[in-house]
Amino acid sequence: MKILVLHGSSREGGNTEKLTNIALEGIPHTSIFLREKEIHAIEDKRHDPDGFQPVDDDYDEVIRAVLEHDILIFSTPIYWYGMSGLMKDFVDRWSQSLRDKRFNFKEAMSKKKAYVIITGGDQPRIKGLPLIQQFQYIFSFVDMPFAGYIIGEGNKPGEILNDRRALEEAKIFNESVKLIGM
């Protein structure tokens, strides 16, 4: 099983990235840091007769990597009670992929498993649940199984290392992935 992590934080080495790294310690995976990619906001052409036109950015490279992996981990801090803008721009562009004749996006996504790892500083286990639900709806729309999530608490750099519950959940995730040989 090939694992791809889509990192949505604008901060290198932030709490979400640390928690994700703990969850995947010793497990082969590929990481894409959306902050290092140029992904333009979507220009909605769903109802135009000509549809979407090619966009000169890194989205195509990233979505091809998504399609080559079996397990997708969406790793994003909770920014204003939602996913990061970097992650949102990426997901918004799925509308373009759904109409891309080069591949059957929905069918391809239905063969993957999705996990979400988020962190935030303002009661994230309560206030982050709508974000988890948003991801669940997104995954459902493309028929992609939602396999689980981890919510961590951390605001200032390194604070995630004080969240014993999130660290334990990350270790359990790590052990389960190693057991089933992903």
mmCIF file of C-alpha atoms in Angstrom:
data_model
loop_
_atom_site.group_PDB
_atom_site.id
_atom_site.type_symbol
_atom_site.label_atom_id
_atom_site.label_comp_id
_atom_site.label_asym_id
_atom_site.label_seq_id
_atom_site.Cartn_x
_atom_site.Cartn_y
_atom_site.Cartn_z
ATOM 1 C CA MET A 1 0.000 0.000 0.000
ATOM 2 C CA LYS A 2 1.312 3.394 -0.980
ATOM 3 C CA ILE A 3 0.651 6.234 1.481
ATOM 4 C CA LEU A 4 0.554 9.922 0.541
ATOM 5 C CA VAL A 5 0.408 12.737 3.079
ATOM 6 C CA LEU A 6 -0.958 16.062 1.916
ATOM 7 C CA HIS A 7 0.404 18.630 4.368
ATOM 8 C CA GLY A 8 -1.749 21.758 4.451
ATOM 9 C CA SER A 9 0.157 23.878 6.945
ATOM 10 C CA SER A 10 1.848 27.095 5.921
ATOM 11 C CA ARG A 11 4.322 26.627 8.786
ATOM 12 C CA GLU A 12 7.249 24.254 8.438
ATOM 13 C CA GLY A 13 7.524 21.822 11.349
ATOM 14 C CA GLY A 14 4.227 22.935 12.885
ATOM 15 C CA ASN A 15 2.094 20.970 15.330
ATOM 16 C CA THR A 16 0.077 19.168 12.665
ATOM 17 C CA GLU A 17 3.212 18.119 10.848
ATOM 18 C CA LYS A 18 4.753 16.857 14.109
ATOM 19 C CA LEU A 19 1.657 14.822 14.950
ATOM 20 C CA THR A 20 1.519 13.381 11.432
ATOM 21 C CA ASN A 21 5.197 12.429 11.620
ATOM 22 C CA ILE A 22 4.572 10.585 14.892
ATOM 23 C CA ALA A 23 1.631 8.743 13.324
ATOM 24 C CA LEU A 24 3.841 7.634 10.421
ATOM 25 C CA GLU A 25 7.162 7.064 12.165
ATOM 26 C CA GLY A 26 8.935 4.131 10.522
ATOM 27 C CA ILE A 27 6.272 3.756 7.833
ATOM 28 C CA PRO A 28 7.246 4.384 4.216
ATOM 29 C CA HIS A 29 5.208 7.231 2.751
ATOM 30 C CA THR A 30 5.369 10.191 0.427
ATOM 31 C CA SER A 31 4.783 13.729 1.667
ATOM 32 C CA ILE A 32 3.609 16.688 -0.363
ATOM 33 C CA PHE A 33 3.788 20.054 1.344
ATOM 34 C CA LEU A 34 1.134 22.199 -0.291
ATOM 35 C CA ARG A 35 2.990 25.320 0.915
ATOM 36 C CA GLU A 36 5.758 24.372 -1.530
ATOM 37 C CA LYS A 37 3.352 24.055 -4.455
ATOM 38 C CA GLU A 38 1.685 26.719 -6.511
ATOM 39 C CA ILE A 39 -1.977 25.775 -6.669
ATOM 40 C CA HIS A 40 -4.251 28.516 -7.929
ATOM 41 C CA ALA A 41 -7.725 29.027 -6.555
ATOM 42 C CA ILE A 42 -10.396 27.490 -8.720
ATOM 43 C CA GLU A 43 -12.040 29.430 -11.496
ATOM 44 C CA ASP A 44 -15.434 27.746 -11.591
ATOM 45 C CA LYS A 45 -16.109 26.589 -15.134
ATOM 46 C CA ARG A 46 -18.416 23.694 -14.307
ATOM 47 C CA HIS A 47 -21.270 25.141 -16.335
ATOM 48 C CA ASP A 48 -19.304 26.694 -19.203
ATOM 49 C CA PRO A 49 -19.738 24.906 -22.539
ATOM 50 C CA ASP A 50 -15.939 24.602 -22.858
ATOM 51 C CA GLY A 51 -15.517 23.505 -19.241
ATOM 52 C CA PHE A 52 -12.276 23.894 -17.362
ATOM 53 C CA GLN A 53 -9.174 24.985 -19.188
ATOM 54 C CA PRO A 54 -5.653 23.866 -18.287
ATOM 55 C CA VAL A 55 -4.092 25.915 -15.487
ATOM 56 C CA ASP A 56 -0.362 26.598 -15.374
ATOM 57 C CA ASP A 57 0.389 25.570 -11.778
ATOM 58 C CA ASP A 58 1.369 22.497 -9.733
ATOM 59 C CA TYR A 59 -2.127 21.076 -9.229
ATOM 60 C CA ASP A 60 -1.811 18.483 -11.988
ATOM 61 C CA GLU A 61 1.431 17.163 -10.475
ATOM 62 C CA VAL A 62 -0.180 16.851 -7.038
ATOM 63 C CA ILE A 63 -3.390 15.226 -8.248
ATOM 64 C CA ARG A 64 -1.398 12.682 -10.262
ATOM 65 C CA ALA A 65 0.463 11.769 -7.050
ATOM 66 C CA VAL A 66 -2.897 11.410 -5.284
ATOM 67 C CA LEU A 67 -4.091 9.037 -7.985
ATOM 68 C CA GLU A 68 -0.930 6.903 -7.663
ATOM 69 C CA HIS A 69 -1.419 6.230 -3.929
ATOM 70 C CA ASP A 70 -3.768 3.939 -2.023
ATOM 71 C CA ILE A 71 -4.011 5.786 1.280
ATOM 72 C CA LEU A 72 -4.353 9.549 1.568
ATOM 73 C CA ILE A 73 -3.710 11.441 4.777
ATOM 74 C CA PHE A 74 -5.023 14.996 4.862
ATOM 75 C CA SER A 75 -2.930 16.823 7.451
ATOM 76 C CA THR A 76 -4.034 20.384 8.203
ATOM 77 C CA PRO A 77 -4.113 22.780 11.097
ATOM 78 C CA ILE A 78 -7.491 24.124 12.084
ATOM 79 C CA TYR A 79 -7.456 27.697 10.734
ATOM 80 C CA TRP A 80 -10.479 29.716 11.814
ATOM 81 C CA TYR A 81 -12.402 26.480 12.457
ATOM 82 C CA GLY A 82 -11.759 25.077 8.985
ATOM 83 C CA MET A 83 -8.983 23.582 6.910
ATOM 84 C CA SER A 84 -6.074 25.743 5.827
ATOM 85 C CA GLY A 85 -6.471 27.863 2.704
ATOM 86 C CA LEU A 86 -3.755 25.783 1.046
ATOM 87 C CA MET A 87 -5.765 22.607 1.620
ATOM 88 C CA LYS A 88 -9.039 24.271 0.623
ATOM 89 C CA ASP A 89 -7.646 25.537 -2.683
ATOM 90 C CA PHE A 90 -6.392 22.012 -3.424
ATOM 91 C CA VAL A 91 -9.726 20.353 -2.602
ATOM 92 C CA ASP A 92 -11.687 23.005 -4.511
ATOM 93 C CA ARG A 93 -9.781 22.073 -7.640
ATOM 94 C CA TRP A 94 -11.266 18.574 -7.443
ATOM 95 C CA SER A 95 -14.204 20.078 -9.366
ATOM 96 C CA GLN A 96 -11.789 20.370 -12.271
ATOM 97 C CA SER A 97 -10.600 16.766 -11.833
ATOM 98 C CA LEU A 98 -14.167 15.482 -11.787
ATOM 99 C CA ARG A 99 -14.544 16.784 -15.346
ATOM 100 C CA ASP A 100 -11.070 15.872 -16.573
ATOM 101 C CA LYS A 101 -11.380 13.366 -19.424
ATOM 102 C CA ARG A 102 -7.899 11.946 -18.792
ATOM 103 C CA PHE A 103 -9.190 9.842 -15.889
ATOM 104 C CA ASN A 104 -12.320 8.797 -14.019
ATOM 105 C CA PHE A 105 -11.642 10.769 -10.843
ATOM 106 C CA LYS A 106 -14.548 9.495 -8.768
ATOM 107 C CA GLU A 107 -13.861 5.868 -9.603
ATOM 108 C CA ALA A 108 -10.153 6.296 -8.832
ATOM 109 C CA MET A 109 -10.873 7.987 -5.503
ATOM 110 C CA SER A 110 -13.334 5.266 -4.499
ATOM 111 C CA LYS A 111 -10.431 2.792 -4.417
ATOM 112 C CA LYS A 112 -8.489 4.761 -1.802
ATOM 113 C CA LYS A 113 -8.781 5.237 1.949
ATOM 114 C CA ALA A 114 -8.690 8.658 3.552
ATOM 115 C CA TYR A 115 -7.508 9.725 7.000
ATOM 116 C CA VAL A 116 -7.457 13.205 8.501
ATOM 117 C CA ILE A 117 -5.016 14.607 11.048
ATOM 118 C CA ILE A 118 -5.791 18.074 12.400
ATOM 119 C CA THR A 119 -4.572 20.252 15.245
ATOM 120 C CA GLY A 120 -5.825 23.462 16.745
ATOM 121 C CA GLY A 121 -5.626 25.517 19.874
ATOM 122 C CA ASP A 122 -9.227 26.381 20.797
ATOM 123 C CA GLN A 123 -10.924 23.215 22.078
ATOM 124 C CA PRO A 124 -10.139 21.315 18.874
ATOM 125 C CA ARG A 125 -11.833 18.059 19.943
ATOM 126 C CA ILE A 126 -15.124 19.956 19.997
ATOM 127 C CA LYS A 127 -14.612 22.840 17.588
ATOM 128 C CA GLY A 128 -12.683 20.708 15.088
ATOM 129 C CA LEU A 129 -15.532 18.219 14.645
ATOM 130 C CA PRO A 130 -17.271 20.317 11.949
ATOM 131 C CA LEU A 131 -14.005 20.177 9.975
ATOM 132 C CA ILE A 132 -13.929 16.394 10.346
ATOM 133 C CA GLN A 133 -17.524 16.328 9.135
ATOM 134 C CA GLN A 134 -16.613 18.570 6.183
ATOM 135 C CA PHE A 135 -13.894 16.122 5.157
ATOM 136 C CA GLN A 136 -16.367 13.266 5.585
ATOM 137 C CA TYR A 137 -18.787 14.983 3.169
ATOM 138 C CA ILE A 138 -15.981 15.689 0.681
ATOM 139 C CA PHE A 139 -14.836 12.076 0.750
ATOM 140 C CA SER A 140 -18.404 10.827 0.465
ATOM 141 C CA PHE A 141 -18.971 13.001 -2.616
ATOM 142 C CA VAL A 142 -16.125 11.223 -4.429
ATOM 143 C CA ASP A 143 -17.038 7.811 -2.917
ATOM 144 C CA MET A 144 -13.747 7.608 -1.016
ATOM 145 C CA PRO A 145 -13.888 5.627 2.224
ATOM 146 C CA PHE A 146 -13.132 7.741 5.307
ATOM 147 C CA ALA A 147 -11.059 5.479 7.533
ATOM 148 C CA GLY A 148 -10.423 7.686 10.562
ATOM 149 C CA TYR A 149 -9.016 10.823 12.088
ATOM 150 C CA ILE A 150 -6.819 12.208 14.839
ATOM 151 C CA ILE A 151 -7.445 15.575 16.475
ATOM 152 C CA GLY A 152 -4.616 17.173 18.416
ATOM 153 C CA GLU A 153 -4.409 20.231 20.611
ATOM 154 C CA GLY A 154 -1.579 22.663 20.044
ATOM 155 C CA ASN A 155 -1.284 26.318 19.176
ATOM 156 C CA LYS A 156 2.259 27.521 19.805
ATOM 157 C CA PRO A 157 5.091 25.609 18.119
ATOM 158 C CA GLY A 158 5.694 22.258 19.810
ATOM 159 C CA GLU A 159 2.589 22.324 22.016
ATOM 160 C CA ILE A 160 1.277 19.168 20.364
ATOM 161 C CA LEU A 161 3.937 17.252 22.270
ATOM 162 C CA ASN A 162 1.959 18.012 25.468
ATOM 163 C CA ASP A 163 -1.251 16.413 24.141
ATOM 164 C CA ARG A 164 -0.941 12.877 25.492
ATOM 165 C CA ARG A 165 -4.228 11.756 24.008
ATOM 166 C CA ALA A 166 -3.289 12.802 20.454
ATOM 167 C CA LEU A 167 0.169 11.290 20.831
ATOM 168 C CA GLU A 168 -1.349 8.003 22.005
ATOM 169 C CA GLU A 169 -3.836 8.004 19.107
ATOM 170 C CA ALA A 170 -0.950 8.645 16.691
ATOM 171 C CA LYS A 171 0.993 5.717 18.157
ATOM 172 C CA ILE A 172 -2.051 3.440 17.923
ATOM 173 C CA PHE A 173 -2.534 4.487 14.305
ATOM 174 C CA ASN A 174 1.156 3.780 13.658
ATOM 175 C CA GLU A 175 0.957 0.306 15.209
ATOM 176 C CA SER A 176 -2.213 -0.595 13.296
ATOM 177 C CA VAL A 177 -0.685 0.463 9.989
ATOM 178 C CA LYS A 178 2.437 -1.581 10.715
ATOM 179 C CA LEU A 179 0.345 -4.619 11.719
ATOM 180 C CA ILE A 180 -1.637 -4.741 8.517
ATOM 181 C CA GLY A 181 1.452 -4.023 6.452
ATOM 182 C CA MET A 182 0.394 -0.905 4.670
#
